[in-house]
PDB file of C-alpha atoms in Angstrom:
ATOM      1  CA  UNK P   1      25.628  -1.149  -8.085  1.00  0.00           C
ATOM      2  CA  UNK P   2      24.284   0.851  -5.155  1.00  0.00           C
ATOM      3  CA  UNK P   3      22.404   2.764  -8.010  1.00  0.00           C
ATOM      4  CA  UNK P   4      20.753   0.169  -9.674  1.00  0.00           C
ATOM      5  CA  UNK P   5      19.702  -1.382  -6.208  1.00  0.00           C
ATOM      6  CA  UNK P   6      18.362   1.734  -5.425  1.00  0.00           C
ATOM      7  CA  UNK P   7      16.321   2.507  -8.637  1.00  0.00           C
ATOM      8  CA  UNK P   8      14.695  -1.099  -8.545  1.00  0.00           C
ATOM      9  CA  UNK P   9      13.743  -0.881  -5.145  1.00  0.00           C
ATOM     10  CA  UNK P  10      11.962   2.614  -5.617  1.00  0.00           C
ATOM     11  CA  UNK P  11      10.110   1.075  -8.442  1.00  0.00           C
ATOM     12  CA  UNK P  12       9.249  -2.341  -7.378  1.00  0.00           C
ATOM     13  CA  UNK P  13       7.706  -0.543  -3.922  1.00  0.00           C
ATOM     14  CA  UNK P  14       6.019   2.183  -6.509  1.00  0.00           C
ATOM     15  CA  UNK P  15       4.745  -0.936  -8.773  1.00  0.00           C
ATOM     16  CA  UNK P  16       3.433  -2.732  -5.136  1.00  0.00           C
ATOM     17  CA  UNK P  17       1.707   0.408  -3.915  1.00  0.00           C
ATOM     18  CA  UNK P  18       0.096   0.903  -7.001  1.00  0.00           C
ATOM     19  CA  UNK P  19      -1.290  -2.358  -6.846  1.00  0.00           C
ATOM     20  CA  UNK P  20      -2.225  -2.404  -3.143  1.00  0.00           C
ATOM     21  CA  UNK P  21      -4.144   0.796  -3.427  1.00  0.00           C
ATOM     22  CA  UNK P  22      -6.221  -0.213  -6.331  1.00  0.00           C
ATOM     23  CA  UNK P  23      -4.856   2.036  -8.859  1.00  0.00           C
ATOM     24  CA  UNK P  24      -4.419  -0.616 -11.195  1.00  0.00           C
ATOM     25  CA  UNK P  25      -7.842  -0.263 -11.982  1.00  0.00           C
ATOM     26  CA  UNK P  26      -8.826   1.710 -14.621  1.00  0.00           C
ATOM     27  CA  UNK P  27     -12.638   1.860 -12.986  1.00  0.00           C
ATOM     28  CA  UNK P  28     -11.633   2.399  -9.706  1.00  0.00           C
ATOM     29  CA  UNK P  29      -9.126   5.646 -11.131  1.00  0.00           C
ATOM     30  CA  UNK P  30     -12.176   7.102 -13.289  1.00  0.00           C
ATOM     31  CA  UNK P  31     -14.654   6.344 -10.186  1.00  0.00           C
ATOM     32  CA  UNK P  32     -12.373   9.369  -8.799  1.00  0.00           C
ATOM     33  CA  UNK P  33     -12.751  11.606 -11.566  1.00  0.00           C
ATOM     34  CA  UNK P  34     -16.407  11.045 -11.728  1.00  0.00           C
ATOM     35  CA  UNK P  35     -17.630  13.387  -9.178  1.00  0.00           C
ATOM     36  CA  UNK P  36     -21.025  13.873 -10.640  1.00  0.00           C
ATOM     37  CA  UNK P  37     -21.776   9.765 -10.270  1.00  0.00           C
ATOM     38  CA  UNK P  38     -20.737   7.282  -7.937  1.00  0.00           C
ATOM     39  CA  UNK P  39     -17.655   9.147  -6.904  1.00  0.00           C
ATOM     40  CA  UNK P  40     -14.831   6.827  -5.260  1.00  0.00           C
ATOM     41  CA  UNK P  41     -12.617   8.782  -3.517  1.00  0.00           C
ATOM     42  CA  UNK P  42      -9.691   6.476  -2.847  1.00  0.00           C
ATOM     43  CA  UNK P  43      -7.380   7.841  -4.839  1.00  0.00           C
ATOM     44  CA  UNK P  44      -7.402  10.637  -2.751  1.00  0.00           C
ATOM     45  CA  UNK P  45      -6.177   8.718   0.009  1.00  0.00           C
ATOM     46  CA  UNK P  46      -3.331   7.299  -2.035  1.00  0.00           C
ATOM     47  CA  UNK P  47      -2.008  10.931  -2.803  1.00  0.00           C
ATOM     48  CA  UNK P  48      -2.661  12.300   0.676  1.00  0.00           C
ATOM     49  CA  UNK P  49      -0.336   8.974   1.656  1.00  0.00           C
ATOM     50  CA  UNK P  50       2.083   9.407  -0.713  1.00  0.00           C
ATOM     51  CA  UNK P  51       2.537  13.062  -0.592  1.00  0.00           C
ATOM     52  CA  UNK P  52       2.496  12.970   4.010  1.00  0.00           C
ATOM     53  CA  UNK P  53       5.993  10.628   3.075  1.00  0.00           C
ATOM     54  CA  UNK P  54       7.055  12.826   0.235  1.00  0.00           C
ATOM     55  CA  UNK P  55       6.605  15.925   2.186  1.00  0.00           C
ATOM     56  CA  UNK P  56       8.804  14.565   5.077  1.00  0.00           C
ATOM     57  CA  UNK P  57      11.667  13.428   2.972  1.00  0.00           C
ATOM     58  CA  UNK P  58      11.850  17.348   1.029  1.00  0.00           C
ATOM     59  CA  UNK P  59      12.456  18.411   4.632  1.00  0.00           C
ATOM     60  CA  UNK P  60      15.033  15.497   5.338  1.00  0.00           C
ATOM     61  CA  UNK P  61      16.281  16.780   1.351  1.00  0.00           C
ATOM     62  CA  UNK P  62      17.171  20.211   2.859  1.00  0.00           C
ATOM     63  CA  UNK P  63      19.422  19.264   5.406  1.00  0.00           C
ATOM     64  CA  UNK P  64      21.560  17.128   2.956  1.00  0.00           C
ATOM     65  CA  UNK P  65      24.447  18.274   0.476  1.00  0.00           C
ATOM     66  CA  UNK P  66      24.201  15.437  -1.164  1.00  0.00           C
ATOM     67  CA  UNK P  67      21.832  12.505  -2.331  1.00  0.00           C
ATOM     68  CA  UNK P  68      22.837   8.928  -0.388  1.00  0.00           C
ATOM     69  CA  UNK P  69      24.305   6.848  -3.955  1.00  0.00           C
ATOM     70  CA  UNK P  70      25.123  10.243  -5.694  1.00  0.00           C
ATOM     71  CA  UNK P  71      27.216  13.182  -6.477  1.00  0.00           C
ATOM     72  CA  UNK P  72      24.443  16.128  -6.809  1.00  0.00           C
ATOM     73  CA  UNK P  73      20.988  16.222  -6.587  1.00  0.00           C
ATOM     74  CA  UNK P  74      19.281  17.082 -10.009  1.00  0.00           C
ATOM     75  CA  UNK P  75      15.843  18.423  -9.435  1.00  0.00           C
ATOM     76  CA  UNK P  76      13.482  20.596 -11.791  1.00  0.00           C
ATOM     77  CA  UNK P  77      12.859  24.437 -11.251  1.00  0.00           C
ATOM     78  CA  UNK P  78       9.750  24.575  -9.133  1.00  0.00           C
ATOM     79  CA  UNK P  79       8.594  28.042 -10.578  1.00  0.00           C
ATOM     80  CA  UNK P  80       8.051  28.677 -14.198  1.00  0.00           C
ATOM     81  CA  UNK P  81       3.973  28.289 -15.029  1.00  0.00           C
ATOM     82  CA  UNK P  82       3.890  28.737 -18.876  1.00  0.00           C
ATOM     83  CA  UNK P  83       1.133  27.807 -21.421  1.00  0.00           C
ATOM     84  CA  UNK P  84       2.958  24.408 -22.139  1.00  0.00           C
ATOM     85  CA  UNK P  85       2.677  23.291 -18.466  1.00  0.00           C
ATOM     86  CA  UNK P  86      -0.901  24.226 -18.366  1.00  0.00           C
ATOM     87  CA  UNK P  87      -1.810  22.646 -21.922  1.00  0.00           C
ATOM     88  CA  UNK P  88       0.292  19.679 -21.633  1.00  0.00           C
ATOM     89  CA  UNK P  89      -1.239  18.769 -17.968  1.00  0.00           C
ATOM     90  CA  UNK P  90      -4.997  20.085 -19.692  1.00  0.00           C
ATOM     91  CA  UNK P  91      -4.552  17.363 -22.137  1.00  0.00           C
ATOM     92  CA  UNK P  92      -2.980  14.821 -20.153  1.00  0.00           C
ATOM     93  CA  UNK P  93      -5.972  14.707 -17.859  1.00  0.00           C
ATOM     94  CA  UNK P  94      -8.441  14.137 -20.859  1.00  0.00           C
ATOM     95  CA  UNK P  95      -6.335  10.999 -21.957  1.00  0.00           C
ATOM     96  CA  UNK P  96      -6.593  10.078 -18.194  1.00  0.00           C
ATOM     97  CA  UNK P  97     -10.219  10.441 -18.065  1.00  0.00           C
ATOM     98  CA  UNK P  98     -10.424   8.667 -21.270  1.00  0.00           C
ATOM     99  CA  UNK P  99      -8.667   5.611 -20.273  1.00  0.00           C
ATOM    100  CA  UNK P 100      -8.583   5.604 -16.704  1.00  0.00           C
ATOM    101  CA  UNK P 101      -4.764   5.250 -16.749  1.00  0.00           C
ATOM    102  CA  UNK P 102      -2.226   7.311 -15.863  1.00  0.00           C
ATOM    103  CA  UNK P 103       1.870   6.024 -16.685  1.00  0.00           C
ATOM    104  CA  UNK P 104       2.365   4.192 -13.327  1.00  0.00           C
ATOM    105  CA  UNK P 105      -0.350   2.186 -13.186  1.00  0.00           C
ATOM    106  CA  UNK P 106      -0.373   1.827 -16.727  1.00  0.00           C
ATOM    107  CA  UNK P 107       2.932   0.496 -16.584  1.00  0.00           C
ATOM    108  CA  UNK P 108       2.360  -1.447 -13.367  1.00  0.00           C
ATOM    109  CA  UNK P 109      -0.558  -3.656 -15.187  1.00  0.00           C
ATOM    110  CA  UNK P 110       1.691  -4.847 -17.501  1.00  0.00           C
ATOM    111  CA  UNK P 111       2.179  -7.490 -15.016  1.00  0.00           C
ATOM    112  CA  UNK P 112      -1.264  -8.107 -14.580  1.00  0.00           C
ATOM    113  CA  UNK P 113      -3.875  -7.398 -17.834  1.00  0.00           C
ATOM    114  CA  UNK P 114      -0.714  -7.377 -20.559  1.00  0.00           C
ATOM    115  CA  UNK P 115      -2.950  -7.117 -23.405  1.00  0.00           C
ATOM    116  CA  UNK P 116      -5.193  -3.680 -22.687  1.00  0.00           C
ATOM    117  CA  UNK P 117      -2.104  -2.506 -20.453  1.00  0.00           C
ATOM    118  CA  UNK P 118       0.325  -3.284 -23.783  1.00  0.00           C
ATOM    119  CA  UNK P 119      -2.208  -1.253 -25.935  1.00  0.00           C
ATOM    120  CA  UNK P 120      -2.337   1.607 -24.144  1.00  0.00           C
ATOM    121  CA  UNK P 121       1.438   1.620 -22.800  1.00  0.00           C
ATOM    122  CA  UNK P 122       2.644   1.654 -26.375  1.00  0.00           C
ATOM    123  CA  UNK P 123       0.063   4.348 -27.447  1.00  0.00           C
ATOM    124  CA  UNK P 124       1.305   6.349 -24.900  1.00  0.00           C
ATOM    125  CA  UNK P 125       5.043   5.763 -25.654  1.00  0.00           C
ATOM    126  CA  UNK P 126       3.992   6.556 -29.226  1.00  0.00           C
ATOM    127  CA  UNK P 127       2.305  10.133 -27.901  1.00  0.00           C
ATOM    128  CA  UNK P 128       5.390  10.692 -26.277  1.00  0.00           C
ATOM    129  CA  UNK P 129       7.188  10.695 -29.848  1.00  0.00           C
ATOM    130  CA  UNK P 130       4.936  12.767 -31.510  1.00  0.00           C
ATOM    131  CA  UNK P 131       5.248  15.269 -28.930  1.00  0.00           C
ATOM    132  CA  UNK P 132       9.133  14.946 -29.930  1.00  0.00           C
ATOM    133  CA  UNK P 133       8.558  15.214 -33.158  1.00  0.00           C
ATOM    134  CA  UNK P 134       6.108  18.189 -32.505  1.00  0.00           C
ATOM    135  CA  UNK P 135       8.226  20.075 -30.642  1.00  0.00           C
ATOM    136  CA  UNK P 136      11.594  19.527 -33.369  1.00  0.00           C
ATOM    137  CA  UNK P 137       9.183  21.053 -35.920  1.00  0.00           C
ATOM    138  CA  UNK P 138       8.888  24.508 -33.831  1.00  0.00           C
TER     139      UNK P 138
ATOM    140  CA  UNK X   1     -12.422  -0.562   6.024  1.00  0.00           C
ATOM    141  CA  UNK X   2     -15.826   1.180   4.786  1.00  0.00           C
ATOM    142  CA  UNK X   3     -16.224   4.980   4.171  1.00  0.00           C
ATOM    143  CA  UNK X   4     -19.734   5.636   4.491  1.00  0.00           C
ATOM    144  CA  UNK X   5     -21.250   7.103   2.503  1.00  0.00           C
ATOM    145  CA  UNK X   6     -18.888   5.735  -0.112  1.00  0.00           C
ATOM    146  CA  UNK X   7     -19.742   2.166  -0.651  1.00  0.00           C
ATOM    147  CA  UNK X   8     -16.881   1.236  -3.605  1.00  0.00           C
ATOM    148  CA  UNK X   9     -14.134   3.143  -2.013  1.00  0.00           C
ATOM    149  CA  UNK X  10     -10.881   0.971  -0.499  1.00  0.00           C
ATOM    150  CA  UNK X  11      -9.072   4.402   2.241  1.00  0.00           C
ATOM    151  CA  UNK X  12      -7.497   1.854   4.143  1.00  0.00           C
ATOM    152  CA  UNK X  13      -5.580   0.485   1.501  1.00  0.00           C
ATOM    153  CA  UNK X  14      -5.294   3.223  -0.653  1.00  0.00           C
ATOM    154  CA  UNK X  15      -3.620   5.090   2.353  1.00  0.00           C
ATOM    155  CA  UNK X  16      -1.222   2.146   3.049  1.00  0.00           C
ATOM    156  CA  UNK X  17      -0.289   1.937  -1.015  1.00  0.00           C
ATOM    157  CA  UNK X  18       0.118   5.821  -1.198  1.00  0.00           C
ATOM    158  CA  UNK X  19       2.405   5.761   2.211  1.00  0.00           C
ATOM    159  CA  UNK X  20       4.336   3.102  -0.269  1.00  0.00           C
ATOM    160  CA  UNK X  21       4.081   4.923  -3.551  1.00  0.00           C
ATOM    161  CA  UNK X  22       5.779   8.013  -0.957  1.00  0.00           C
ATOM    162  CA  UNK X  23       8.586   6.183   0.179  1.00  0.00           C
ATOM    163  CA  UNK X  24       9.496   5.137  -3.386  1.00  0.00           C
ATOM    164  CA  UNK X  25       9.750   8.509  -4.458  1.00  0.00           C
ATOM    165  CA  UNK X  26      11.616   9.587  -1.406  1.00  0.00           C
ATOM    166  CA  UNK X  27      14.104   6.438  -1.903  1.00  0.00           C
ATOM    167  CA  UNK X  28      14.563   8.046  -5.244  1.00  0.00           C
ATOM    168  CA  UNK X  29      15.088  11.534  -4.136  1.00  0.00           C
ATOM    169  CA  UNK X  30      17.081  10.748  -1.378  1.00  0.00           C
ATOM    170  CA  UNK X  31      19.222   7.919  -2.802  1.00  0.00           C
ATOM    171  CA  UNK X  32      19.889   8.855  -6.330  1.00  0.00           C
ATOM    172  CA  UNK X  33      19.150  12.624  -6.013  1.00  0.00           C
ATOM    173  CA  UNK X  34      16.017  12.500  -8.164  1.00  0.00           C
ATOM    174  CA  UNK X  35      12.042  12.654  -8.806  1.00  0.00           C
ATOM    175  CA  UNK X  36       9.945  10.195  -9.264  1.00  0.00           C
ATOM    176  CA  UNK X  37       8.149  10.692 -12.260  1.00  0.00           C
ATOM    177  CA  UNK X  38       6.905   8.136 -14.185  1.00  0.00           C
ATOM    178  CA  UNK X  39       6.234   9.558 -17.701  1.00  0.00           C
ATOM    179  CA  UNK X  40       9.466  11.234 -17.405  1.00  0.00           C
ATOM    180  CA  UNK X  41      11.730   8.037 -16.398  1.00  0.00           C
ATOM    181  CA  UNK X  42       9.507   6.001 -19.066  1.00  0.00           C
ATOM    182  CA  UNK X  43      10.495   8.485 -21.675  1.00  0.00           C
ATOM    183  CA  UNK X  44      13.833   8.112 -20.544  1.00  0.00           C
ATOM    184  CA  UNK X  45      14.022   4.244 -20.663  1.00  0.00           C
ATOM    185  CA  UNK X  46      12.813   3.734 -24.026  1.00  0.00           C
ATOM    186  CA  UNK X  47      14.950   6.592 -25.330  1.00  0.00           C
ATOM    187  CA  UNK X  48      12.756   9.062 -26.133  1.00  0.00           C
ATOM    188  CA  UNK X  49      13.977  11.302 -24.077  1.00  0.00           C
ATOM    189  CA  UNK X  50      17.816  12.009 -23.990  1.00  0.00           C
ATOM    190  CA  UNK X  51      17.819  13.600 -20.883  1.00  0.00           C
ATOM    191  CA  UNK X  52      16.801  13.167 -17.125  1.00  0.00           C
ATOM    192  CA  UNK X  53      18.197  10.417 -14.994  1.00  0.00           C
ATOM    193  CA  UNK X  54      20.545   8.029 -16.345  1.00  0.00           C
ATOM    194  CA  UNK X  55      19.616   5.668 -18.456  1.00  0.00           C
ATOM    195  CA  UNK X  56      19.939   2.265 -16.203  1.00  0.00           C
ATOM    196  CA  UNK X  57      18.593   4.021 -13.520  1.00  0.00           C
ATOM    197  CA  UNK X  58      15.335   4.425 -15.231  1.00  0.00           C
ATOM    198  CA  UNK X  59      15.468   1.114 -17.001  1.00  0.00           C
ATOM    199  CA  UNK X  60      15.404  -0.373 -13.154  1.00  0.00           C
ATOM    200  CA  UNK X  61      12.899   1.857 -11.938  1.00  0.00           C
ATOM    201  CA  UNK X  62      10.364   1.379 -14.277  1.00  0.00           C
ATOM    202  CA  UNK X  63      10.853  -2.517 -14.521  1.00  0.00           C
ATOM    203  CA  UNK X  64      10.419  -2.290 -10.909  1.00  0.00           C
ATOM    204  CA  UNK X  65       7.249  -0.793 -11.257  1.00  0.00           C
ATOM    205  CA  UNK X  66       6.313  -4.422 -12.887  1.00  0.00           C
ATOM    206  CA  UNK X  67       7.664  -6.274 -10.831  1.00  0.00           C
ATOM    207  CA  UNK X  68       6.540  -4.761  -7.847  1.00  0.00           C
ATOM    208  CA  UNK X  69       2.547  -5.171  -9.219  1.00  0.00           C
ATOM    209  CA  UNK X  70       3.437  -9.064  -9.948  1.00  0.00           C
ATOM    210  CA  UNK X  71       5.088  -9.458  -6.727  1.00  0.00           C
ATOM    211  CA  UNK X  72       1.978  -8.132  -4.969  1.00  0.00           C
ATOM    212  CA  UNK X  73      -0.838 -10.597  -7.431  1.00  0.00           C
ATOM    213  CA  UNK X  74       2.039 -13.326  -6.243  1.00  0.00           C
ATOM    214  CA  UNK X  75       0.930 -12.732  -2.359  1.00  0.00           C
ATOM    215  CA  UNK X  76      -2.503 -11.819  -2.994  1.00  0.00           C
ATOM    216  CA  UNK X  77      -3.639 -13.586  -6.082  1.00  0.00           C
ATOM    217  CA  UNK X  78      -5.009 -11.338  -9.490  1.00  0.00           C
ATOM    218  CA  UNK X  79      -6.400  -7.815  -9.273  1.00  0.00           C
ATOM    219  CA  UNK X  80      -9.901  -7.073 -10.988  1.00  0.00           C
ATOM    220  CA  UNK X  81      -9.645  -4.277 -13.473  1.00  0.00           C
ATOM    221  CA  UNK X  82     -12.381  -3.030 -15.484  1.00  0.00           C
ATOM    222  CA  UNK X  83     -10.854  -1.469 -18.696  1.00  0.00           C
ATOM    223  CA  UNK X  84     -12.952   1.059 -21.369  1.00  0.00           C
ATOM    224  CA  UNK X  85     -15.471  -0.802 -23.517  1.00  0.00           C
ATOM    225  CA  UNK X  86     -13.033  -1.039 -26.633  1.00  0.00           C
ATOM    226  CA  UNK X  87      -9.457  -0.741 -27.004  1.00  0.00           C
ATOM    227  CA  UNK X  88      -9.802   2.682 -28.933  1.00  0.00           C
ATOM    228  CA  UNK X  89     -10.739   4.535 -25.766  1.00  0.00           C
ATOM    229  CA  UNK X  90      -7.061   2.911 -24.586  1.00  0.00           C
ATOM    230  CA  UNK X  91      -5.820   4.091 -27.709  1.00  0.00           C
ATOM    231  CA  UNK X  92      -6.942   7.303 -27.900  1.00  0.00           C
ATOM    232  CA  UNK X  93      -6.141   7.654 -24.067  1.00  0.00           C
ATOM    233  CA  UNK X  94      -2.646   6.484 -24.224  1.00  0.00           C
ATOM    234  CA  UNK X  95      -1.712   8.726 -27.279  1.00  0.00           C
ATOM    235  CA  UNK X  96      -2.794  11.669 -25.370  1.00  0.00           C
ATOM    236  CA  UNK X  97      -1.160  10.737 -21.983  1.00  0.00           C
ATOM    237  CA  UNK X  98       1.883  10.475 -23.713  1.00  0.00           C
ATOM    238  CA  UNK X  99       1.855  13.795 -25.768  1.00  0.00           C
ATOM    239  CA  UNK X 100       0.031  15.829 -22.497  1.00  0.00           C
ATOM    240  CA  UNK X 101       2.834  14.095 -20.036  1.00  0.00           C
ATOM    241  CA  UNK X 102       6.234  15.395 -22.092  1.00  0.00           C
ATOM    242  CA  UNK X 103       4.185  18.570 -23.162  1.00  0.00           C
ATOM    243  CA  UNK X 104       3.344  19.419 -19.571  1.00  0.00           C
ATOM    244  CA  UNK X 105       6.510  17.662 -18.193  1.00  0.00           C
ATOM    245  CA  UNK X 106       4.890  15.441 -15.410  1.00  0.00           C
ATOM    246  CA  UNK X 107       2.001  13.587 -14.892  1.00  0.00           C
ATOM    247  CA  UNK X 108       0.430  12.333 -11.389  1.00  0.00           C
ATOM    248  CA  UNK X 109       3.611  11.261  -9.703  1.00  0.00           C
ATOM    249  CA  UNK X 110       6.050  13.763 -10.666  1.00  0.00           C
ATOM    250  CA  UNK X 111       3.609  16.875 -10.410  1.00  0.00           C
ATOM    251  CA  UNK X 112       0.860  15.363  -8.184  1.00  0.00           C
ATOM    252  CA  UNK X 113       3.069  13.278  -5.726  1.00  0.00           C
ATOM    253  CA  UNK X 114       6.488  14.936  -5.749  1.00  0.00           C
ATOM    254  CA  UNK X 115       5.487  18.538  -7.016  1.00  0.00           C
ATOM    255  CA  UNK X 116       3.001  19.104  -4.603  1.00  0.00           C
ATOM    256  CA  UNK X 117       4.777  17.593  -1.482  1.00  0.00           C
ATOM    257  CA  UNK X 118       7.187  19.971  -2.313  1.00  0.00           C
ATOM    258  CA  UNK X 119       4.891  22.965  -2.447  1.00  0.00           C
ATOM    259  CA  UNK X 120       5.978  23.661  -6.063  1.00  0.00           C
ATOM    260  CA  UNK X 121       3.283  26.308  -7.339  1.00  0.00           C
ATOM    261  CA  UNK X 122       3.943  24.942 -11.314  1.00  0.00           C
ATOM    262  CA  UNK X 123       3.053  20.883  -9.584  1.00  0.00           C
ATOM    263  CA  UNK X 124       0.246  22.445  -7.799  1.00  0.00           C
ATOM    264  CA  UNK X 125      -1.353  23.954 -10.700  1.00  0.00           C
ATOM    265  CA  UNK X 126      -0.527  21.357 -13.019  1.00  0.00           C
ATOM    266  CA  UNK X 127      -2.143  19.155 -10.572  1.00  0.00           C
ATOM    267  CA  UNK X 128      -4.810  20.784 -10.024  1.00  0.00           C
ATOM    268  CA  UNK X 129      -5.590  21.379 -14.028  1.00  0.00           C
ATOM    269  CA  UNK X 130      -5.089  17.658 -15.253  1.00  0.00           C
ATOM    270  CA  UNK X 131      -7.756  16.496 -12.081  1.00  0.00           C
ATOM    271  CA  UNK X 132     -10.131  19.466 -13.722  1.00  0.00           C
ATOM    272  CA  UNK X 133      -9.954  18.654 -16.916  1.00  0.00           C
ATOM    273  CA  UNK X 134      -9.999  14.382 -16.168  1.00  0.00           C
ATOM    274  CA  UNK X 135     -12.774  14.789 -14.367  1.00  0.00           C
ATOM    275  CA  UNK X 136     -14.519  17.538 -16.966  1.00  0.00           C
ATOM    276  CA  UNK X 137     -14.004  14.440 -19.575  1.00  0.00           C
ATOM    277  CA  UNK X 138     -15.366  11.539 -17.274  1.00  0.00           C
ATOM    278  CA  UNK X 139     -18.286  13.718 -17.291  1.00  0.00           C
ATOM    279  CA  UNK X 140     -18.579  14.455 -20.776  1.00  0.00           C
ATOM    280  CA  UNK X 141     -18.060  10.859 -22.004  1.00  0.00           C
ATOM    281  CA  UNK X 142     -20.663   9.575 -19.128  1.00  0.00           C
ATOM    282  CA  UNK X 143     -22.709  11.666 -20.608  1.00  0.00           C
ATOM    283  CA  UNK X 144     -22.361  11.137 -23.979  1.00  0.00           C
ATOM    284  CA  UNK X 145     -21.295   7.460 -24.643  1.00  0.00           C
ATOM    285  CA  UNK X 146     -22.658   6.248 -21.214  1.00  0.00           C
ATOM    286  CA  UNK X 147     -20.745   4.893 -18.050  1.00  0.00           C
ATOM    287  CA  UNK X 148     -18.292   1.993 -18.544  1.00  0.00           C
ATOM    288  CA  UNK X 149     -20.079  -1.244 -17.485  1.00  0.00           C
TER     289      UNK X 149
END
């Protein structure tokens, strides 16, 4: 029960600072990326925000044996740099220029623009399978 | 607040909706042992992925993510958003998000936001590579199909 609390909570304030910092749109996200026009750089105030919290509670993290609601924490491996890592993030960041949506907000503005939100959310779900399937076939 | 220089850019609340977006993920790391990364917990949800957090646990999480942008157009009425011209740039986009994002296991919140504020060298040059290569293609596609509107 804890759990669940827990896991809505994190998203719902994810979902609102999405919103609150503008991510949600897709103009505002590319005005970022677009440093040879009319670059906006807000979005580099939401990660500097983001990762300032983040970066306190990995300290907070090392002092604890355990997560609050759980038994163990499970965390990736913070060290292996492999062509994958560097081709999947190469080609993520060409869809993101593309559409000016990354999953969070994309997911977010489901409760706001449904229709272009819905498009894209389910093209991305649908990437996500063919990368499954990709990856079964090697 | 006004960055000058910058006439379109929002710091004051893109600072107070990143300090936000942080203590999300550090509910989620601290609570329920975990990163927040949304490609990964979507992927999870809708069962394409058979691994990461449990299942209800990313169910919630990326509901909330809804619910948490309609909660704030409840207080603060809708949210402009300019999308790409036609919905095959969103097509086209989303497919390769979603292959990029499980290829390169994390996409702006679980490299950029909890990779990096954990120092992680793979988050940091991840990171580093999908802002590159995003902002490479904003400046190709300016260039070639003209800005969005």
């Amino acid at each position: 029960m804890i759990r669940s609390l827990l896991a809505l909570l994190s998203g719902s304030i994810f979902g609102f600072g999405l919103a609150l910092s503008g991510m949600i749109d897709p103009m505002r996200v590319r005005g970022f990326l677009d440093i040879f026009g009319a670059w906006d750089p807000t979005l580099a105030f939401v990660m500097g925000g983001a990762t300032i919290v983040m970066a306190a509670a990995w300290l907070i993290q090392r002092r604890m044996h355990t997560p609050v609601a759980c038994d163990e924490f499970s965390l990736p491996s913070t060290g292996l740099i492999d062509r994958k890592l560097l081709g999947g993030a190469a080609l993520f960041g060409i869809g993101w220029g593309i559409a000016g949506l990354c999953p969070g907000p994309a997911i977010a503005s489901l409760a706001t623009n449904l229709i272009p939100a819905g498009i894209f959310v389910l093209s991305m779900l649908a990437g996500m399978l063919a990368y499954r399937v990709a990856e079964r076939a090697t | 607040m006004m960055l000058s220089g910058f006439p379109d850019a929002a710091p004051l609340e893109g600072l107070l909706g990143g300090l936000l977006i942080g203590l999300a993920a550090a509910i989620m790391l601290l609570g329920l042992g975990r990163i927040a990364g949304v490609s990964g917990m979507a992927a999870r949800a809708t069962g394409i992925s058979n691994s990461g957090a449990p299942w209800p646990v990313a169910v919630l999480f990326v509901g909330g993510l809804v619910l948490g942008a309609a909660v704030f157009t409840g207080l603060n009425g809708p949210i402009v958003a300019t999308y790409p011209p036609s919905y095959s740039w969103l097509v086209a986009g989303g497919l390769i998000v979603g292959f990029g994002t499980r290829m390169g296991s994390g996409c702006t919140s679980g490299h950029g936001v909890c990779g990096m504020s954990r120092l992680s060298p793979r988050s940091l040059l991840a990171t580093v590579t999908f802002i590159g290569s995003g902002m490479a293609t904003v400046a190709i596609s300016n260039a070639v199909l003209g800005a969005w509107s």
